[in-house]
CSV table of C-alpha atoms and ligand atoms in Angstrom, one decimal:
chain,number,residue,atom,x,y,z
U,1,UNK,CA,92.0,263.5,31.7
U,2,UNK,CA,90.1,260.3,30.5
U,3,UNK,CA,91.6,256.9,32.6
U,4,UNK,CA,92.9,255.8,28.5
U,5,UNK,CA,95.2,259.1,28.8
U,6,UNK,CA,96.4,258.4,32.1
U,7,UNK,CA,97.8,255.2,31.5
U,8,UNK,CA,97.5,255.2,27.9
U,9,UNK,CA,95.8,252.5,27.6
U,10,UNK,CA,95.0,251.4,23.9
U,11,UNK,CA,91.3,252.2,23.1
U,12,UNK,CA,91.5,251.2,19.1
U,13,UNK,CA,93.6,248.9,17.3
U,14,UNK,CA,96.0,251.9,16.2
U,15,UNK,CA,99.8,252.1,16.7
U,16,UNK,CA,100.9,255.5,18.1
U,17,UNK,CA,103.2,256.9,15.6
U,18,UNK,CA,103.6,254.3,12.3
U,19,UNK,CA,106.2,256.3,10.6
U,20,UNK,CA,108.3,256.2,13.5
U,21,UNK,CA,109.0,252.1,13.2
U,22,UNK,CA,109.9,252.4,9.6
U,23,UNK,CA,113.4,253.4,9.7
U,24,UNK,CA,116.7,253.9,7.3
U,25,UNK,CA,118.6,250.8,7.6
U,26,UNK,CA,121.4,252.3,6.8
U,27,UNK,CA,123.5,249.5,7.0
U,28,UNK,CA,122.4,248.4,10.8
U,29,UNK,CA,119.9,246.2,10.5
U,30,UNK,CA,120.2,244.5,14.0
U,31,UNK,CA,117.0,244.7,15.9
U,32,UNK,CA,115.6,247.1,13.0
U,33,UNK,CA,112.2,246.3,11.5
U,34,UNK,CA,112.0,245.1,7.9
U,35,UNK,CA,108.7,247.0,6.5
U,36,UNK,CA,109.4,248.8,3.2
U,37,UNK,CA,111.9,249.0,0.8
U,38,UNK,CA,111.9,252.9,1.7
U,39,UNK,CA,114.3,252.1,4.2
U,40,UNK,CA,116.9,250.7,1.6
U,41,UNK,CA,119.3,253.0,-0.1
U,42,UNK,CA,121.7,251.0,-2.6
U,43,UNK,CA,124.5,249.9,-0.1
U,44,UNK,CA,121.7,248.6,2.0
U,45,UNK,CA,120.6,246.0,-0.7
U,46,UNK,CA,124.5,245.6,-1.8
U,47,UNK,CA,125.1,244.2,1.5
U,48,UNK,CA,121.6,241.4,1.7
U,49,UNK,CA,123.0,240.7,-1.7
U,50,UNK,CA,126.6,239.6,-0.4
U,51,UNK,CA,124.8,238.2,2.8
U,52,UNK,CA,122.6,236.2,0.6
U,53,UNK,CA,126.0,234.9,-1.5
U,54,UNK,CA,126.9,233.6,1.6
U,55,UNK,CA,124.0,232.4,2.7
U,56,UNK,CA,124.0,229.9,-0.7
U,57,UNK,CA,127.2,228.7,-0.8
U,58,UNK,CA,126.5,227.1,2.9
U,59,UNK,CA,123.7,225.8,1.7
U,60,UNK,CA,125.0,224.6,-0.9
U,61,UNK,CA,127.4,222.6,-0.1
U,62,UNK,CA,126.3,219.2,0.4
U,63,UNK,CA,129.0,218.6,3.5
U,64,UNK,CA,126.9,221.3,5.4
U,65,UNK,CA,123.2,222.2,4.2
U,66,UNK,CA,123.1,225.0,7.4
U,67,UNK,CA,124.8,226.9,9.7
U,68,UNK,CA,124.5,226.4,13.2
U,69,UNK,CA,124.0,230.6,13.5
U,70,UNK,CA,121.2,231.0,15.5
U,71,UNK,CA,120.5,228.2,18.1
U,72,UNK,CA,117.3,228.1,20.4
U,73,UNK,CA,116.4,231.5,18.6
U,74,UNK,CA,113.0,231.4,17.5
U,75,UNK,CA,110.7,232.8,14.1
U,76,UNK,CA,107.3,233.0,14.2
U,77,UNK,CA,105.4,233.5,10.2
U,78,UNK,CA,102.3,234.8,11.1
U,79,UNK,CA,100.5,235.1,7.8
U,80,UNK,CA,97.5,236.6,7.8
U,81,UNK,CA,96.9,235.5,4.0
U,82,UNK,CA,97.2,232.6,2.3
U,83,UNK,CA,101.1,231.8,1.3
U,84,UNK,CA,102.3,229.0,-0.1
U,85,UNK,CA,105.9,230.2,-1.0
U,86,UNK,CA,106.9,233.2,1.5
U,87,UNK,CA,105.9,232.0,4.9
U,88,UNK,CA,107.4,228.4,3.9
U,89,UNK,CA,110.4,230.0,2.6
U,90,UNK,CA,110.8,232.4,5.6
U,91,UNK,CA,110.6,228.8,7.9
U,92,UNK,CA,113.4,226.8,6.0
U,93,UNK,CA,115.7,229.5,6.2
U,94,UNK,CA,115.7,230.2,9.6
U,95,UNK,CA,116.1,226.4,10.6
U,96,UNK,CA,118.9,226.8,7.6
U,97,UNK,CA,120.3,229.0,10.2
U,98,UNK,CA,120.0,226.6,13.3
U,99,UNK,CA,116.9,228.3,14.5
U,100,UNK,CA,113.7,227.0,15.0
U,101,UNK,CA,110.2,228.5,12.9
U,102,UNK,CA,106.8,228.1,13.1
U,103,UNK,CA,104.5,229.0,10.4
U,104,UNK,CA,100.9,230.3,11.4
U,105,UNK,CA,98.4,230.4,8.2
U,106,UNK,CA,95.7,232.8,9.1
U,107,UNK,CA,94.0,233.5,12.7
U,108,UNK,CA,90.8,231.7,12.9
U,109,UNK,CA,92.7,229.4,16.2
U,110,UNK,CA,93.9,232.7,17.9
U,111,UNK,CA,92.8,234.6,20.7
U,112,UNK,CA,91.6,237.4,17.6
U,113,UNK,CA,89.0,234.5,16.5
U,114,UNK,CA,87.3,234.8,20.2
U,115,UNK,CA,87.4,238.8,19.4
U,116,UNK,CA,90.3,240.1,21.7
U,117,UNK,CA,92.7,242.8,20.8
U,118,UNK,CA,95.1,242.7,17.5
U,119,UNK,CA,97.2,244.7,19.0
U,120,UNK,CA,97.8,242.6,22.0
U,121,UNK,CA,98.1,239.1,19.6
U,122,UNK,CA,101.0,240.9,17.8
U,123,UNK,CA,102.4,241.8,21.8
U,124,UNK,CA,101.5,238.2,22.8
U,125,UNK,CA,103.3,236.9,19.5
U,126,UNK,CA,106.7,239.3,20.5
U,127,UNK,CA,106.7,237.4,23.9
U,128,UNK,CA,106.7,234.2,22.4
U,129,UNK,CA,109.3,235.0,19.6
U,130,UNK,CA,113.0,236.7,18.7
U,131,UNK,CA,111.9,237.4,15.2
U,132,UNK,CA,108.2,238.1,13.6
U,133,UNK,CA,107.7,237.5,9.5
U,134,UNK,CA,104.3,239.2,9.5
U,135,UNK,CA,101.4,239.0,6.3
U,136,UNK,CA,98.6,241.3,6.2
U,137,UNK,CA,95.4,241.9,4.1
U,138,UNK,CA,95.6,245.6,5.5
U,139,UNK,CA,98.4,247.8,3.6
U,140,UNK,CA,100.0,249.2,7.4
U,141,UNK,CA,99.9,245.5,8.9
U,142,UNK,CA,102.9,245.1,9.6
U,143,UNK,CA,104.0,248.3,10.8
U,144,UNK,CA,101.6,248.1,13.0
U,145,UNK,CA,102.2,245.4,14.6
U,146,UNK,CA,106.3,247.1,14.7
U,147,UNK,CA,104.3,250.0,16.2
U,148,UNK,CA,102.5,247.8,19.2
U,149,UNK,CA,105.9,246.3,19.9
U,150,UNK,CA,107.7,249.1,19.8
U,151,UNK,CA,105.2,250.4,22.4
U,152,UNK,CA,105.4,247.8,24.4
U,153,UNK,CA,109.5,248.0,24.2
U,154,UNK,CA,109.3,251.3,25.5
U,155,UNK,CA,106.8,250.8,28.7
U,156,UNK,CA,109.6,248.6,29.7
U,157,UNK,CA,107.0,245.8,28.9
U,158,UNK,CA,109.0,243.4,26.4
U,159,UNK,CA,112.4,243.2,27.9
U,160,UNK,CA,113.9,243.7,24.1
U,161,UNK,CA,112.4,244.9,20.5
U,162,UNK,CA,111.5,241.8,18.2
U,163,UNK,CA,112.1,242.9,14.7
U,164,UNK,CA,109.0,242.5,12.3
U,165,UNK,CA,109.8,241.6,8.9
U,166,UNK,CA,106.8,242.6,6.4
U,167,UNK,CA,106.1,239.5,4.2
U,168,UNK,CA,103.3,240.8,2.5
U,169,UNK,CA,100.9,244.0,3.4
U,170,UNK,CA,98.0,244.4,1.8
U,171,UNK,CA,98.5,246.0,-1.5
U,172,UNK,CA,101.6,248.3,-0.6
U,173,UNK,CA,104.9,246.3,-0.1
U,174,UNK,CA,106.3,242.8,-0.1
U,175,UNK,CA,110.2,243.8,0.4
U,176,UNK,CA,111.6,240.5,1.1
U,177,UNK,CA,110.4,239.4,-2.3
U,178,UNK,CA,111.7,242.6,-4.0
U,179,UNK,CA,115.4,241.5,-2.1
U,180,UNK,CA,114.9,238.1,-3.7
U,181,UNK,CA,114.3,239.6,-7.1
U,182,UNK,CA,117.4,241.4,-7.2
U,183,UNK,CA,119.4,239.0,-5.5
U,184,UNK,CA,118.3,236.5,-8.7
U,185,UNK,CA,118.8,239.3,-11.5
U,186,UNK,CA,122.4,239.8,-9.7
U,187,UNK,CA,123.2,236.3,-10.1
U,188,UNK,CA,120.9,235.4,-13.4
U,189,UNK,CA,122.9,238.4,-15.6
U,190,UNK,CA,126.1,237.3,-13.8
U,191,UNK,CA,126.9,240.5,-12.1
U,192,UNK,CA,130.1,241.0,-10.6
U,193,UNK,CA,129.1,244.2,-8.2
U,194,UNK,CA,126.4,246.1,-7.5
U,195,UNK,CA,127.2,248.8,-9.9
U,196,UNK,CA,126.4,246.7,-12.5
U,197,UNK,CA,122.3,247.4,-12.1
U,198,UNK,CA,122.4,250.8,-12.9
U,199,UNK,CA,121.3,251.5,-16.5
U,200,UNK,CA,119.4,247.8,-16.9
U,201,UNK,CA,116.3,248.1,-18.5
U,202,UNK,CA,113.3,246.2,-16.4
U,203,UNK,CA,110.0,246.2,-17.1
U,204,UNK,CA,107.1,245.7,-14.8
U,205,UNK,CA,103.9,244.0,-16.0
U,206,UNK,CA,100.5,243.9,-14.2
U,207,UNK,CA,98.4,245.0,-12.0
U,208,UNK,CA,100.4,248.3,-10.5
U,209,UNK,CA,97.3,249.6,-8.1
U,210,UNK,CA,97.5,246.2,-6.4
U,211,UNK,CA,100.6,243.8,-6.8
U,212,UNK,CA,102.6,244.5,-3.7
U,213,UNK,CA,105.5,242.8,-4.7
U,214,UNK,CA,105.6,245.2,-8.0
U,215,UNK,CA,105.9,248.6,-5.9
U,216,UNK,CA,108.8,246.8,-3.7
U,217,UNK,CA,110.0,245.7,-6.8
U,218,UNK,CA,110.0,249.2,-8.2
U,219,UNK,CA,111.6,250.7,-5.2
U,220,UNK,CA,114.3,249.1,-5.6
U,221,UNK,CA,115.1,249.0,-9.0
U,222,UNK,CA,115.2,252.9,-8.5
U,223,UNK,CA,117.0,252.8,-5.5
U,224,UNK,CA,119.4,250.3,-7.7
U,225,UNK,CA,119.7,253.1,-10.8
U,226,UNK,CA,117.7,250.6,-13.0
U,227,UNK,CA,115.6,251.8,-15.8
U,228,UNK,CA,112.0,250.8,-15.0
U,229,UNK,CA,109.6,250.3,-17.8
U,230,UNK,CA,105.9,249.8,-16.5
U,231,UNK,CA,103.9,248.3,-18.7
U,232,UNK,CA,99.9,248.6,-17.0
U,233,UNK,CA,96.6,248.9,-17.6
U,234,UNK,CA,94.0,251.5,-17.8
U,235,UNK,CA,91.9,250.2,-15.8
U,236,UNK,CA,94.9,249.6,-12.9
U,237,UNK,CA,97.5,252.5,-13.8
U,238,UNK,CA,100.5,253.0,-11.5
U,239,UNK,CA,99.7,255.1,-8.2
U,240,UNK,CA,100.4,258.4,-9.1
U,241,UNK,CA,102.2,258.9,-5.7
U,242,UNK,CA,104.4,256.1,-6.4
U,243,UNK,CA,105.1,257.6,-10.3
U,244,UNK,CA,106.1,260.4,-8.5
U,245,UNK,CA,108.5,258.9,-5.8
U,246,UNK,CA,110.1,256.8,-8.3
U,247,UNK,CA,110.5,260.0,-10.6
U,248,UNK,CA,113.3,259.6,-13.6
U,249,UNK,CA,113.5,256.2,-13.3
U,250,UNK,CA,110.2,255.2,-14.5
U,251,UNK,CA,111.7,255.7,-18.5
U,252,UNK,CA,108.6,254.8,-20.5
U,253,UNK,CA,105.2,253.5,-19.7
U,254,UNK,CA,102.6,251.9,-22.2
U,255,UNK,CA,99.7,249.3,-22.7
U,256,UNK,CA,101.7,247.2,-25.2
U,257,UNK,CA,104.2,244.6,-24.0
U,258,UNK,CA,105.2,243.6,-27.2
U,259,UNK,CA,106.3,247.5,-27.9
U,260,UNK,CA,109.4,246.6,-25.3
U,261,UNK,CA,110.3,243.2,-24.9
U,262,UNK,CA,113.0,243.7,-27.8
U,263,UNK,CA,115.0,246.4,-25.6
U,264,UNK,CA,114.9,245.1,-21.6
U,265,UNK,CA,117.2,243.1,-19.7
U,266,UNK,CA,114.5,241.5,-17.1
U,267,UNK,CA,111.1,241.2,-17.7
U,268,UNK,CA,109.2,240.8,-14.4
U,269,UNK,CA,105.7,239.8,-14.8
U,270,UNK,CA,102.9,239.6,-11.8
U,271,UNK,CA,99.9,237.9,-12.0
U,272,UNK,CA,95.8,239.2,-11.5
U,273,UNK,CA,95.4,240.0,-7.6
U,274,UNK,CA,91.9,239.9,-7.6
U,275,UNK,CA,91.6,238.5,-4.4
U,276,UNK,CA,91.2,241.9,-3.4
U,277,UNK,CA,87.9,242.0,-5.7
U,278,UNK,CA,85.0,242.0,-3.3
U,279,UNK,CA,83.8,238.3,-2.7
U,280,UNK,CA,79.6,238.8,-3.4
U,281,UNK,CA,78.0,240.5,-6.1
U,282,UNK,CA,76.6,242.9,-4.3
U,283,UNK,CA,79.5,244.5,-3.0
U,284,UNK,CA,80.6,245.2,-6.5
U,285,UNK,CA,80.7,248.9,-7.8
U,286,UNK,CA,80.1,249.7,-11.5
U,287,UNK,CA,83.6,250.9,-11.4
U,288,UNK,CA,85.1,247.9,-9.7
U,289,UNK,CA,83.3,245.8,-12.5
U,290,UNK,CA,84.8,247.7,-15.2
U,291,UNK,CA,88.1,247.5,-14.3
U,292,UNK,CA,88.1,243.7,-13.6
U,293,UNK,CA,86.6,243.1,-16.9
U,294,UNK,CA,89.5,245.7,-18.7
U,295,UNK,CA,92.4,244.3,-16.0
U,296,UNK,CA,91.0,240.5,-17.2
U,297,UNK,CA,91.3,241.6,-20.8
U,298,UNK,CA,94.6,243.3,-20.0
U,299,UNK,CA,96.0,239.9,-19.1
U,300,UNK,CA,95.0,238.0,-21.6
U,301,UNK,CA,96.8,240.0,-24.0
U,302,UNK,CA,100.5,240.1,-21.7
U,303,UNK,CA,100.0,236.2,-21.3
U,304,UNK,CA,104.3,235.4,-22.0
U,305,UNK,CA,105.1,232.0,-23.2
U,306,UNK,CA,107.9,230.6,-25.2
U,307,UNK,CA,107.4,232.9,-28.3
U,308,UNK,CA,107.5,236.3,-26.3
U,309,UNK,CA,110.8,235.3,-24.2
U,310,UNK,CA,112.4,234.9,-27.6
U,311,UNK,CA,111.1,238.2,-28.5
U,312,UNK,CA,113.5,239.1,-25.9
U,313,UNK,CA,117.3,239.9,-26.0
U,314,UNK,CA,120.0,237.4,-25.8
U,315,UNK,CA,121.2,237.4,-22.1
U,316,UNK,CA,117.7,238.6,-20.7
U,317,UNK,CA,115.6,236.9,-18.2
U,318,UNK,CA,112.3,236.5,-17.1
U,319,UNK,CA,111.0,236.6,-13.6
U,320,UNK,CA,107.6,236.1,-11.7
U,321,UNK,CA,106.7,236.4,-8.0
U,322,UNK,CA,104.5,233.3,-8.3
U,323,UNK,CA,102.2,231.6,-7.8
U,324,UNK,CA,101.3,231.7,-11.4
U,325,UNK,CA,98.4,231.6,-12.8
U,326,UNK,CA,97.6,231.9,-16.8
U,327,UNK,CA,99.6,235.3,-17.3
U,328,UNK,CA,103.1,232.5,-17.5
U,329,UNK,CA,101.7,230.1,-19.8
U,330,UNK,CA,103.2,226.3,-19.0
U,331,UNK,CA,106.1,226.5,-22.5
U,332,UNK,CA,108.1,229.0,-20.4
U,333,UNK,CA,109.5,226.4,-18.4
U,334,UNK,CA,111.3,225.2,-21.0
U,335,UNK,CA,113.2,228.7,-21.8
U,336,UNK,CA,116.6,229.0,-20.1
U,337,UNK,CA,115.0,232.7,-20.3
U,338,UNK,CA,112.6,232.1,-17.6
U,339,UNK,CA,114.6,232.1,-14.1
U,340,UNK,CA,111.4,232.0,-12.2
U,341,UNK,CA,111.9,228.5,-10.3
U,342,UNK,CA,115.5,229.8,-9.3
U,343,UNK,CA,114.0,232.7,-8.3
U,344,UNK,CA,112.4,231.2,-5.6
U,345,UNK,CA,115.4,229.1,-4.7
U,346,UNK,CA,116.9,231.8,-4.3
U,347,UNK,CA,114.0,233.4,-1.8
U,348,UNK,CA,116.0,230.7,0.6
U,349,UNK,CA,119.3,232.6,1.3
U,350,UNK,CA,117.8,236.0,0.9
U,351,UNK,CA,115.7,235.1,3.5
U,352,UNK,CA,118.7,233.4,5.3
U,353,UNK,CA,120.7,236.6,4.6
U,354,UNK,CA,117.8,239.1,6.4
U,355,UNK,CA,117.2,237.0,9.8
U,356,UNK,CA,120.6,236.7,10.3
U,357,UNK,CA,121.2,240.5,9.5
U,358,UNK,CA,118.0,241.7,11.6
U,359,UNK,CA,118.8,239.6,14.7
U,360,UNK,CA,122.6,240.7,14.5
U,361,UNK,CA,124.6,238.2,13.7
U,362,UNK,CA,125.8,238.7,9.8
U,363,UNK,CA,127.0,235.6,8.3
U,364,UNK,CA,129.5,237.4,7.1
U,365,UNK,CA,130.8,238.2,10.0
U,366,UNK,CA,130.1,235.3,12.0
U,367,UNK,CA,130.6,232.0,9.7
U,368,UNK,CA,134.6,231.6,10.3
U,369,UNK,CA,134.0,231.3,13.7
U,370,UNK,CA,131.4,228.5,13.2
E,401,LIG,N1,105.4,235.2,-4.0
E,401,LIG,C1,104.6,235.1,-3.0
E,401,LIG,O1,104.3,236.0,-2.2
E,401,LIG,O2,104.0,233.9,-2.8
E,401,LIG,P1,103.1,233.4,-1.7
E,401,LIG,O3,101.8,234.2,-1.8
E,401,LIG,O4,102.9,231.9,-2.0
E,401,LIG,O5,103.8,233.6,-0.4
């Protein structure tokens, strides 16, 4: 037996067992990881909905601003990719919560920058931290870094598991912006429960091999009994895999966004990720080159301004991760149809809402006593 077995000593940058750190929430979140919407089933996201209700009408009211919820617990954003609207949000709402943050954009003044371990940054970051917001460029990032901790959790090395909240990885999931989503359609087509998603039509425009926050977005539209219209291209089709997961509830998919703007309740429109296009010519692939020049084309033709929202029922919105860039063209913003800057208001309390359910102490449950 090799000296690595003995001791198991970590010999690649590899987590033992990643499917083992993405687990049901079923309703528990307390020291559970956030990494996919996988792990929500419809009560799950009922109750970060309420949380996030909460969550707003504290910050809300201008007597208050915060809740003093978590004192001298600590959130580190590690973000691994540029952010300018998740890792800040992530921040404001755990100092919303008494807490205090600390936002990390990208790794070149780490330890990783002098070439030691990942997986021991992510330890070192747990040691240093109650709660981890983690972005990635690779699509298993964050789970595993969940996996390292875990590991380290159960050598008796970290006296407690940090939850790691995925805010971002790579081209798979972005789940804490699908929870803000849904927390604005609740609000922005006046919902009075949860029930109330099931049968709305929402279509999903873009990129669907890359745009992270699309597939989260998509998970839990199903896992909310919505009707999910993907409008793609050729040259960036949905995963099969995912087409197959999401099964029935994918009720129509075409090319033409103008075909089905007349019929949805929420439009939800992403924007060109092709950050992920390689960086020097001559990395590109014929293929790669033909589907950047079809995906730019693509685009062009779903760019949504004023005229297309009014294409739209009365009572619809529109909504868009951001950052923008041309696919929302500038004479949105003057659509009462286009909830996009309230939807990242509203990224505040459903960020709120998730520490304060993933380190144990609901808001629900604790703000009478506060
Ligand atoms: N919506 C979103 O993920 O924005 P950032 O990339 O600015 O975090």
């Amino acid at each position: 037996m090799s000296a690595a077995e003995v001791i198991n000593i970590r010999t690649e940058d590899e987590p033992a067992d990643i499917s083992s750190v993405v687990q049901p929430i079923a309703r528990k979140a307390d020291s559970k990881h956030l990494l996919s919407m996988r792990q929500l089933d419809r009560d799950d996201i009922n109750d970060y909905i309420e949380e996030a209700r909460a969550a707003e009408s504290i910050i809300r009211n201008p007597g208050r601003s915060g809740i003093n919820l978590l004192p001298f617990i600590v959130l580190k954003a590690v973000m691994r990719q540029p952010s300018t609207r998740t890792g800040g949000s992530m921040t404001t709402a755990m100092e919303k919560l008494g807490g205090s943050a600390q936002l990390i954009s990208g790794m070149s003044s780490s330890s990783e920058a002098k070439g030691e371990s990942l997986a021991d940054s992510w330890v070192a970051f747990a040691t240093q931290a109650d709660i981890l917001g983690i972005r990635t460029a690779e699509d298993d990032g964050p789970e595993f870094a969940a996996g390292v901790i875990d590991e380290a959790v159960s050598r008796g090395q970290l006296w407690r598991r940090v939850p790691v909240i995925n805010l971002g990885s790579g081209k798979s999931e972005h789940p804490t912006q699908a929870l803000g989503d849904e927390y604005t359609i609740y609000k922005e087509l006046k919902f009075k429960s949860i029930d109330e998603f099931e049968g709305k039509k929402i279509a999903f425009v873009g990129d669907h091999e890359r745009y992270r926050a699309h597939h989260s977005g998509m998970l839990g539209a199903a896992a909310l009994g919505m009707d999910i219209i993907v409008v793609e291209s050729q040259a960036a089709p949905l995963p099969d895999d995912l087409a197959e997961e999401l099964g029935e509830s994918i009720v129509y998919r075409t090319g033409d966004l103008d075909e089905v703007l007349g019929q949805i309740d929420v439009l939800n429109l992403g924007r060109n990720p092709d950050e992920y296009s390689p960086k020097r010519l001559r990395d590109w692939s014929l293929r790669e080159w033909h589907r950047s020049k079809q995906l730019a084309r693509d685009f062009e033709d779903w760019i949504v301004d004023y005229d297309r929202l009014e294409q739209m029922p009365e009572g619809s919105i529109e909504i868009h991760p951001r950052p923008r860039r041309n696919e929302l063209h500038p004479s949105v913003d003057v659509n009462p149809k286009a909830v996009d800057v309230k939807q990242m208001q509203n990224m505040i309390p459903m960020r709120m809402a998730i520490i304060a359910r993933h380190m144990g102490r609901p808001i629900l449950q604790s703000a009478a006593r506060l």
